[in-house]
XYZ file of C-alpha atoms in Angstrom:
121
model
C 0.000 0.000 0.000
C 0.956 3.457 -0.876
C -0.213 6.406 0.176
C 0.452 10.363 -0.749
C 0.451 13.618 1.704
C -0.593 17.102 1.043
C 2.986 18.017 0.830
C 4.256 15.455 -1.903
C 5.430 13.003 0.320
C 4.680 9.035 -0.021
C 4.771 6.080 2.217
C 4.657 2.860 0.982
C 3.999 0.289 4.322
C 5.954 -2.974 4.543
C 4.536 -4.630 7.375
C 5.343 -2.164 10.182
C 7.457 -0.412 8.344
C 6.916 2.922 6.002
C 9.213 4.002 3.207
C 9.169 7.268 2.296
C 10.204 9.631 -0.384
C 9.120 12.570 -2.104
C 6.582 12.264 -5.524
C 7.481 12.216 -9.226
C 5.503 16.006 -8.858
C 7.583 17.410 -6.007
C 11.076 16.161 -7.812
C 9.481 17.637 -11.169
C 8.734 20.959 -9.456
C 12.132 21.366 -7.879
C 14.131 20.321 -10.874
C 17.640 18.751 -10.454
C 17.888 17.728 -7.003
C 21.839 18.251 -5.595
C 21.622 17.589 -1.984
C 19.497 15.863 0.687
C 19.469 15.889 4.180
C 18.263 12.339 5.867
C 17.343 12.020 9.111
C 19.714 10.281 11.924
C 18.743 6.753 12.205
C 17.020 6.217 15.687
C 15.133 9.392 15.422
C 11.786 9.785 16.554
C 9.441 11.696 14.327
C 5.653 12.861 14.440
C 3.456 12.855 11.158
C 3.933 16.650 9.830
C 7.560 17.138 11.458
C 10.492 18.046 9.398
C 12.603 15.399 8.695
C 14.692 16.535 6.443
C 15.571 19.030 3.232
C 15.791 18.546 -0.450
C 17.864 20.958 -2.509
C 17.749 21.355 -6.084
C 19.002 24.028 -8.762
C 15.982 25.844 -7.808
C 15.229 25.917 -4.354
C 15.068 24.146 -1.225
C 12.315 22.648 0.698
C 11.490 20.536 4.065
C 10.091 17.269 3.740
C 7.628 16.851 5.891
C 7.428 13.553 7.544
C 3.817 11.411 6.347
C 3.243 9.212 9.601
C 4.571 8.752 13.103
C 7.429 6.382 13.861
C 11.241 6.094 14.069
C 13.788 5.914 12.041
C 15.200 2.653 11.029
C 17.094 3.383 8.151
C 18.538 5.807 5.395
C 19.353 5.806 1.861
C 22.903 6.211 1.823
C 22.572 5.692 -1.733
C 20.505 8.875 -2.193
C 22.479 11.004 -0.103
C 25.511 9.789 -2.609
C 23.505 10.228 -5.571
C 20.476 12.885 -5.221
C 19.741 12.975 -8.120
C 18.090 9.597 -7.837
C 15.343 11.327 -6.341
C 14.836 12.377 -9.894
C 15.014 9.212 -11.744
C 13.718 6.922 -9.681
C 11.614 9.184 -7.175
C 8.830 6.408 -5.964
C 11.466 3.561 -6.224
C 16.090 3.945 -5.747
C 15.263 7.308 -4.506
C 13.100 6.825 -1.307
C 14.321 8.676 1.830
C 14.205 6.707 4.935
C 12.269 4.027 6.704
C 10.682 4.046 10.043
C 9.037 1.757 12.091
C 5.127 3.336 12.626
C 4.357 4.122 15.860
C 0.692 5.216 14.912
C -0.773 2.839 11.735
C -3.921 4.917 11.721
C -2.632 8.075 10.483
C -2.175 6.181 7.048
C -6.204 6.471 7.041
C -5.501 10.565 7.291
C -3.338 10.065 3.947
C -4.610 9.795 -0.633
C -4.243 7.148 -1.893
C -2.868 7.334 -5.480
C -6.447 8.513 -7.127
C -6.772 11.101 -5.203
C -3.426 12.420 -4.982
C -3.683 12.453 -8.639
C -6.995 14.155 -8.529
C -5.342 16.615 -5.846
C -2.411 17.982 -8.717
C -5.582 18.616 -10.903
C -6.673 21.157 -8.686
């Protein structure tokens, strides 16, 4: 299951944990991305915190964290290579994973319809 925030963030759930990146739109907004900023394994965050930044050609911009939990891993990958958050933005360029505290919140979150609906807007 995947699901989409207001901000251009996904999560895809994996049993308890959530992957999660930024969308195809948000990476097509900012252009070539340059640098990202992961956060440190262990972290706690709550859905809407910062929990990280994304810097492109263009600008820079907070990613806002989709769902409760802690941090269980990073793409080292990524933070190597940002531009794979252009590429390969729903797949080689996720963020981070974290364990989810709060499952529910997921309900609070599109699905891919109506994310899609949501850029028509």
């Amino acid at each position: 299951m995947i699901r989409f925030s207001e901000e251009h963030v996904w999560v895809r759930v994996e049993g308890d944990i959530g992957v999660v990146g930024i969308t195809a739109h948000a990476q097509d907004t900012l252009g070539d991305i340059v640098f990202v900023e992961l956060p440190a394994v262990g972290r706690t965050l709550a859905a809407g915190a910062v929990a990280g930044v994304v810097e492109s050609v263009k600008a820079a911009a907070d990613v806002y964290n989709p769902v409760s939990g802690s941090v269980t891993e990073v793409n080292e990958a990524l933070r190597e290579d940002p531009a794979l958050a252009n590429s390969a933005p729903l797949d080689a360029g996720w963020f981070y994973k974290l364990r989810l505290s709060n499952p529910a919140e997921l309900e609070a979150l599109m699905d891919e319809d109506s994310y899609a609906s949501s850029l028509m807007t």
